[in-house]
Coordinates of C-alpha atoms and ligand atoms in Angstrom, one line a residue:
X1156 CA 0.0 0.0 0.0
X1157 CA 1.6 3.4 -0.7
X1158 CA 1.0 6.2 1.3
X1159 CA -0.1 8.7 -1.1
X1160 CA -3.4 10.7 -0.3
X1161 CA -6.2 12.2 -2.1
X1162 CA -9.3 14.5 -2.1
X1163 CA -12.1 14.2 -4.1
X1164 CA -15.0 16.4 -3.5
X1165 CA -18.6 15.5 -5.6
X1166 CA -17.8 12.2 -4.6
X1167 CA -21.5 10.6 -3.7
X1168 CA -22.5 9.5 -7.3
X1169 CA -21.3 9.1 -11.3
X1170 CA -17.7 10.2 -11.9
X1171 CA -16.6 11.2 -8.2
X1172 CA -17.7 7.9 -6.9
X1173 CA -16.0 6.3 -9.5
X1174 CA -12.6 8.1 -8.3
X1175 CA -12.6 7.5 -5.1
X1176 CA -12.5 3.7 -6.0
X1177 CA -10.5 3.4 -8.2
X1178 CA -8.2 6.0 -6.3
X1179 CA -8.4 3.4 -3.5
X1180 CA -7.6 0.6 -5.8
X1181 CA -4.4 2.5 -7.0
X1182 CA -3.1 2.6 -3.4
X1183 CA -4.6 6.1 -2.4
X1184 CA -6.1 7.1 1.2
X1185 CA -8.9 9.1 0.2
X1186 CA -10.7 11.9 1.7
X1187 CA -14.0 11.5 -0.5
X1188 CA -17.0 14.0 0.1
X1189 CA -20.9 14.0 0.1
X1190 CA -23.6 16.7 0.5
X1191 CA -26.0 14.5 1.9
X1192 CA -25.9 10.9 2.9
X1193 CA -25.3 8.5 -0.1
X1194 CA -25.6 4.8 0.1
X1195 CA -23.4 3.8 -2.7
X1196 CA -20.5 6.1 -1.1
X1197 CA -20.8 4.7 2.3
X1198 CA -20.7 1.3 0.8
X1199 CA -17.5 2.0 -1.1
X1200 CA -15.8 3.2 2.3
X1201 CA -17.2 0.1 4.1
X1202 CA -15.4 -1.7 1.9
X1203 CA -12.4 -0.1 1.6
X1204 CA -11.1 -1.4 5.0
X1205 CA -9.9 2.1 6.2
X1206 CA -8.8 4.2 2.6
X1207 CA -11.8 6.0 2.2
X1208 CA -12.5 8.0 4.7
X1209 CA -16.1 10.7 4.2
X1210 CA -16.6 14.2 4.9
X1211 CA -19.6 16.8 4.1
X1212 CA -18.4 19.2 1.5
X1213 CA -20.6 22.2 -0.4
X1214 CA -17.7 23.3 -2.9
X1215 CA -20.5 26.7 -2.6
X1216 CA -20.4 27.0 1.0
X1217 CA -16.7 28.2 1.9
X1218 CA -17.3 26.8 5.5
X1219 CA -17.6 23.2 4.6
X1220 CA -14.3 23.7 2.1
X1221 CA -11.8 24.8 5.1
X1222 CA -13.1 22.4 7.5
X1223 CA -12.0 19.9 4.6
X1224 CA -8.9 21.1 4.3
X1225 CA -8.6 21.1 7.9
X1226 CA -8.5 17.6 7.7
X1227 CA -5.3 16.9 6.1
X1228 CA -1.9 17.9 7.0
X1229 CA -0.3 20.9 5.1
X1230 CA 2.1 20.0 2.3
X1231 CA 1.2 16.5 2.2
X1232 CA -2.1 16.3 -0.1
X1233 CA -0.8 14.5 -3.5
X1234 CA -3.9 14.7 -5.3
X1235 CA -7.1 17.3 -5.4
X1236 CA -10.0 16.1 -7.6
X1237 CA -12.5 19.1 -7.9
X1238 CA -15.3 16.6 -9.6
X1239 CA -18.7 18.4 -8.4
X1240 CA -20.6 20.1 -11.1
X1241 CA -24.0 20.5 -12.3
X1242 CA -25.6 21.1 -15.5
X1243 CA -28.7 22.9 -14.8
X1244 CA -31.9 22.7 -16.8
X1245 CA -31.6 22.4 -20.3
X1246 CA -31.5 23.2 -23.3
X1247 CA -30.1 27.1 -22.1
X1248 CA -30.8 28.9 -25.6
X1249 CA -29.2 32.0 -25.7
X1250 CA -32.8 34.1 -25.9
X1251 CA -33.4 32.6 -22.7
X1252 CA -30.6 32.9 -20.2
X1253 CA -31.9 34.3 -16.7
X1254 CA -29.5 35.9 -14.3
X1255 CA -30.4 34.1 -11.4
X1256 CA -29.4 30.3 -13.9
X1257 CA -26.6 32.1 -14.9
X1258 CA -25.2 32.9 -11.5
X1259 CA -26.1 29.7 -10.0
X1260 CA -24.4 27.4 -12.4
X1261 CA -21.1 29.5 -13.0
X1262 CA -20.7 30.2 -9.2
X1263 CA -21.2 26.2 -8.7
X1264 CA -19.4 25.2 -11.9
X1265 CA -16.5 27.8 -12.0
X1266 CA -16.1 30.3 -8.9
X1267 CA -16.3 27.9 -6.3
X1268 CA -14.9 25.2 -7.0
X1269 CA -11.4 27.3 -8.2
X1270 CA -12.1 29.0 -4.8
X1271 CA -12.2 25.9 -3.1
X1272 CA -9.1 24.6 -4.9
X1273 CA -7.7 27.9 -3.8
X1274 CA -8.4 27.3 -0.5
X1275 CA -6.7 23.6 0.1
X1276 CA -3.9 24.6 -2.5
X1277 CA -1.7 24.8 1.1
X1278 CA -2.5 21.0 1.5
X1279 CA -0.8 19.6 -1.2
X1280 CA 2.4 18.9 -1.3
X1281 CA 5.2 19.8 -4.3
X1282 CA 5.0 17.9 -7.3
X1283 CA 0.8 17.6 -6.4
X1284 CA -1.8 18.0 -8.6
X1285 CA -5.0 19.3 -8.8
X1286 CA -7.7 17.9 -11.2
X1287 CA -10.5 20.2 -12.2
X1288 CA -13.0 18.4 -13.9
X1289 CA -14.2 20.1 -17.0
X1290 CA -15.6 19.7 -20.1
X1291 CA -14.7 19.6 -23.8
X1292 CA -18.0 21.4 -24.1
X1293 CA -16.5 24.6 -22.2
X1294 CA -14.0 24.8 -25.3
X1295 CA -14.3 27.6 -27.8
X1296 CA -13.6 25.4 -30.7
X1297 CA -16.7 22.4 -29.8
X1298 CA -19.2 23.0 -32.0
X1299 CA -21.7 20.7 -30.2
X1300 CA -24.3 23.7 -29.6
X1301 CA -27.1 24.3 -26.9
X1302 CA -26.3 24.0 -22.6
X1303 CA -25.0 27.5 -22.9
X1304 CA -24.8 28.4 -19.9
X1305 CA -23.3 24.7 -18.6
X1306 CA -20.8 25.8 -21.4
X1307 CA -19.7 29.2 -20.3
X1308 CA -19.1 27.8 -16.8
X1309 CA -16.6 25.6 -18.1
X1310 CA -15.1 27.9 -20.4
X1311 CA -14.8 30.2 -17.2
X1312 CA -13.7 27.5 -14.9
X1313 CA -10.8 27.0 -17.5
X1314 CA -9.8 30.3 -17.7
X1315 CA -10.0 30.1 -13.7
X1316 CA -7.8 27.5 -13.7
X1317 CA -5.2 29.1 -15.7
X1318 CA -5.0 31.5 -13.3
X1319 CA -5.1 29.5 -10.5
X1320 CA -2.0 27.7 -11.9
X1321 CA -0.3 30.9 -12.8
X1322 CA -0.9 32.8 -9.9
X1323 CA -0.9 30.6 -6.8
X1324 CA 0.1 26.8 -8.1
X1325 CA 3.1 27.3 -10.0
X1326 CA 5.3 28.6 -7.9
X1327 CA 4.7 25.6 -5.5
X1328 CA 5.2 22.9 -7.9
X1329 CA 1.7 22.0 -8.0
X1330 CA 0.2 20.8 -11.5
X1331 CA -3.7 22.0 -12.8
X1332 CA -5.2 19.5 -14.9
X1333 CA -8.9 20.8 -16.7
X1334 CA -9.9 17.3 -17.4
X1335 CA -12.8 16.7 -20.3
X1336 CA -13.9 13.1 -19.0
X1337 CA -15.9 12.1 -22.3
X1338 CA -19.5 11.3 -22.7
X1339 CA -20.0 9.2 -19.3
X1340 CA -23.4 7.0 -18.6
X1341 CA -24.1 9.0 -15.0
X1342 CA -27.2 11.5 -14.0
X1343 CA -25.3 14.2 -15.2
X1344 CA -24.5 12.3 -19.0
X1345 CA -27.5 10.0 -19.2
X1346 CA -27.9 6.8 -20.3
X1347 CA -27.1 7.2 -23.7
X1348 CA -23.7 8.6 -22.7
X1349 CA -20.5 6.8 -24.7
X1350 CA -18.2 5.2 -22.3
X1351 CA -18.9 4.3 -18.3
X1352 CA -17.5 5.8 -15.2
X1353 CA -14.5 3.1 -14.9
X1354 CA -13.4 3.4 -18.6
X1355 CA -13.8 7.6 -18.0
X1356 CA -12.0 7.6 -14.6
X1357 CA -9.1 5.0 -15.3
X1358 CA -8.1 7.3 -18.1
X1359 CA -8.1 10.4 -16.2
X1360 CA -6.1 8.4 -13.8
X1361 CA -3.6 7.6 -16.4
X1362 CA -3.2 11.3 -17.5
X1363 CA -3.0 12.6 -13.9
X1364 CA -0.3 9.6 -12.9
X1365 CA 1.3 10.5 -16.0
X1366 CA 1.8 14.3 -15.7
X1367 CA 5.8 14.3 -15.5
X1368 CA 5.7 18.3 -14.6
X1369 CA 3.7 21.2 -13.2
X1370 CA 2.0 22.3 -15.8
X1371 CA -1.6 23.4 -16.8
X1372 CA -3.4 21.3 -19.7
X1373 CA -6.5 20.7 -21.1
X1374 CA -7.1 17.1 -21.6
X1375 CA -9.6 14.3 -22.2
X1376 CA -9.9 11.1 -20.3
X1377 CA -7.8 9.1 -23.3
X1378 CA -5.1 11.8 -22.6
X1379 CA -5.5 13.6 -26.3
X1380 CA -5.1 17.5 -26.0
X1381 CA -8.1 19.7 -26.4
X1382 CA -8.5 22.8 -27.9
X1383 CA -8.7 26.0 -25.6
Ligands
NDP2546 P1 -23.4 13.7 -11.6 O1 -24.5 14.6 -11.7 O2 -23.6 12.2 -11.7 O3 -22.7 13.9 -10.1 C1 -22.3 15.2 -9.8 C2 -21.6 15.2 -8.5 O4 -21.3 16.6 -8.1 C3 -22.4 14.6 -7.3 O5 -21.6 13.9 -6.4 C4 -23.0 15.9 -6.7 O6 -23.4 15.7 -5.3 C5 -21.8 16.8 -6.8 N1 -22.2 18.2 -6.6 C6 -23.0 19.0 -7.3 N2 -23.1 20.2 -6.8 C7 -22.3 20.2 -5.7 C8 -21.9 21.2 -4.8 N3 -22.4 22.4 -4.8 N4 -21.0 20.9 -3.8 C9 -20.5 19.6 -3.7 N5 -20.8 18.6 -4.6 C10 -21.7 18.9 -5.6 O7 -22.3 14.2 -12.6 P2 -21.1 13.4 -13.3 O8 -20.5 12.4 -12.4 O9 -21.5 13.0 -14.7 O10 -20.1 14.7 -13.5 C11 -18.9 14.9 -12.7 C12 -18.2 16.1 -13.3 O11 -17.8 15.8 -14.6 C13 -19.0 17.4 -13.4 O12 -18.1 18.5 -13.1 C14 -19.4 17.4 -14.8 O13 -19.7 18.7 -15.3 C15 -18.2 16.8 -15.5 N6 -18.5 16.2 -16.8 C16 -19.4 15.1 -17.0 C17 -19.7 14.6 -18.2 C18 -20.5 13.4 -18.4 O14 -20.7 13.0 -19.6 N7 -21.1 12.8 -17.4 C19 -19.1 15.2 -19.4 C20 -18.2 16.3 -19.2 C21 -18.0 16.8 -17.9 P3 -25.0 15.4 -4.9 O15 -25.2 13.9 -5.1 O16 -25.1 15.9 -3.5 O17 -25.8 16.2 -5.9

């Protein structure tokens, strides 16, 4: 067992459950959070004899984030998956964006999770990385159309991200991944999504074991490079 350590918040269903498995079956400790009780979590750390480990997290409510980060030593986080995201109600035309949709999703999608990452930055350790979970669909060049304002969170979280690597992660030695996870079967992808959560999350995992310097990239789950 190696003693390397991991957070992933958004971790009570779909992709986020799926990482703090698989993180646990790739040697992590995991530090895996949920809003409200989930079943299928608490299962997953009943089985895990010890490595998953649960904590209440709102990546929107800055309380929960610092008492999560209170949980784990400074300097000795390898690994911060910022996985929770929503999509909002669709299909977001452009004649019908609402202030109130658009504030909800970007704060939830974009602000507060790069304030959160912000926030347990301290935690991890040089050489770290932190995984923001994105989307190909926040890319200027995808064509795919509609969920505009699901899309414009993403594009903001990325430029967030940037920034968060430039300004605050860099320095430290501490990698930012945007991760595009593909078209996953979850709540989030639906059923007629392309690949499932192990095939999405044991590719991510590749790219994020793989990352040989600190650096900030834009990558999909089978590690091909995506257009800003
Ligand atoms: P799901 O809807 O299945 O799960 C979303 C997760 O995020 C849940 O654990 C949910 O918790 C959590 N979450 C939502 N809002 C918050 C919040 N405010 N604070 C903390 N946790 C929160 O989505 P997926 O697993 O499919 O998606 C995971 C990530 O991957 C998202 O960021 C999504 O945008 C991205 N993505 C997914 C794709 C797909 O095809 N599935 C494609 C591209 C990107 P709770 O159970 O409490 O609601």
């Amino acid at each position: 067992m190696s003693d390397k350590t991991a957070i992933v918040v958004g971790a009570s269903r779909g992709i986020g459950l799926g990482f703090a498995k698989h993180l646990v079956e790739r040697g992590y400790k995991v530090i895996a959070t949920e809003r409200s009780r989930s079943d299928d979590l608490h299962a997953a750390a009943d089985a895990s004899d010890g490595a998953i480990t649960i904590a209440n997290c709102d990546v929107t409510d800055m309380a929960s984030v610092k008492a999560l980060g209170d949980r784990v030593e400074k300097g000795t986080l390898d690994l911060l998956v910022m996985n929770a995201g929503i999509m909002g109600e669709r299909p977001q035309p452009l004649d019908a964006l609402a202030h109130d949709n658009v504030a909800d999703i970007v704060h939830t999608n974009a602000t507060a999770p790069i304030q959160s990452a912000l926030a347990i930055l301290p935690q991890i350790k040089e050489g770290g990385t932190i995984a923001m979970l994105t989307s190909k669909m926040g890319s200027i060049d995808d064509s795919s159309g509609g969920a505009n304002l699901y899309r414009v969170s993403k594009t903001a979280q990325n430029i967030f991200a940037r920034s968060l690597f430039e300004e605050h992660a860099k320095d430290r030695s501490v990698g930012v991944l945007s991760l595009h996870p593909g078209w996953v079967q979850t709540d989030l992808g639906g059923p007629n999504a392309l690949i499932d959560v192990d095939t999405s999350v044991s590719g991510m995992l590749d790219v994020i074991e793989g990352q040989s310097k600190a650096e900030h990239r834009f990558v999909a789950y089978d590690g091909s490079e995506i257009a800003w």
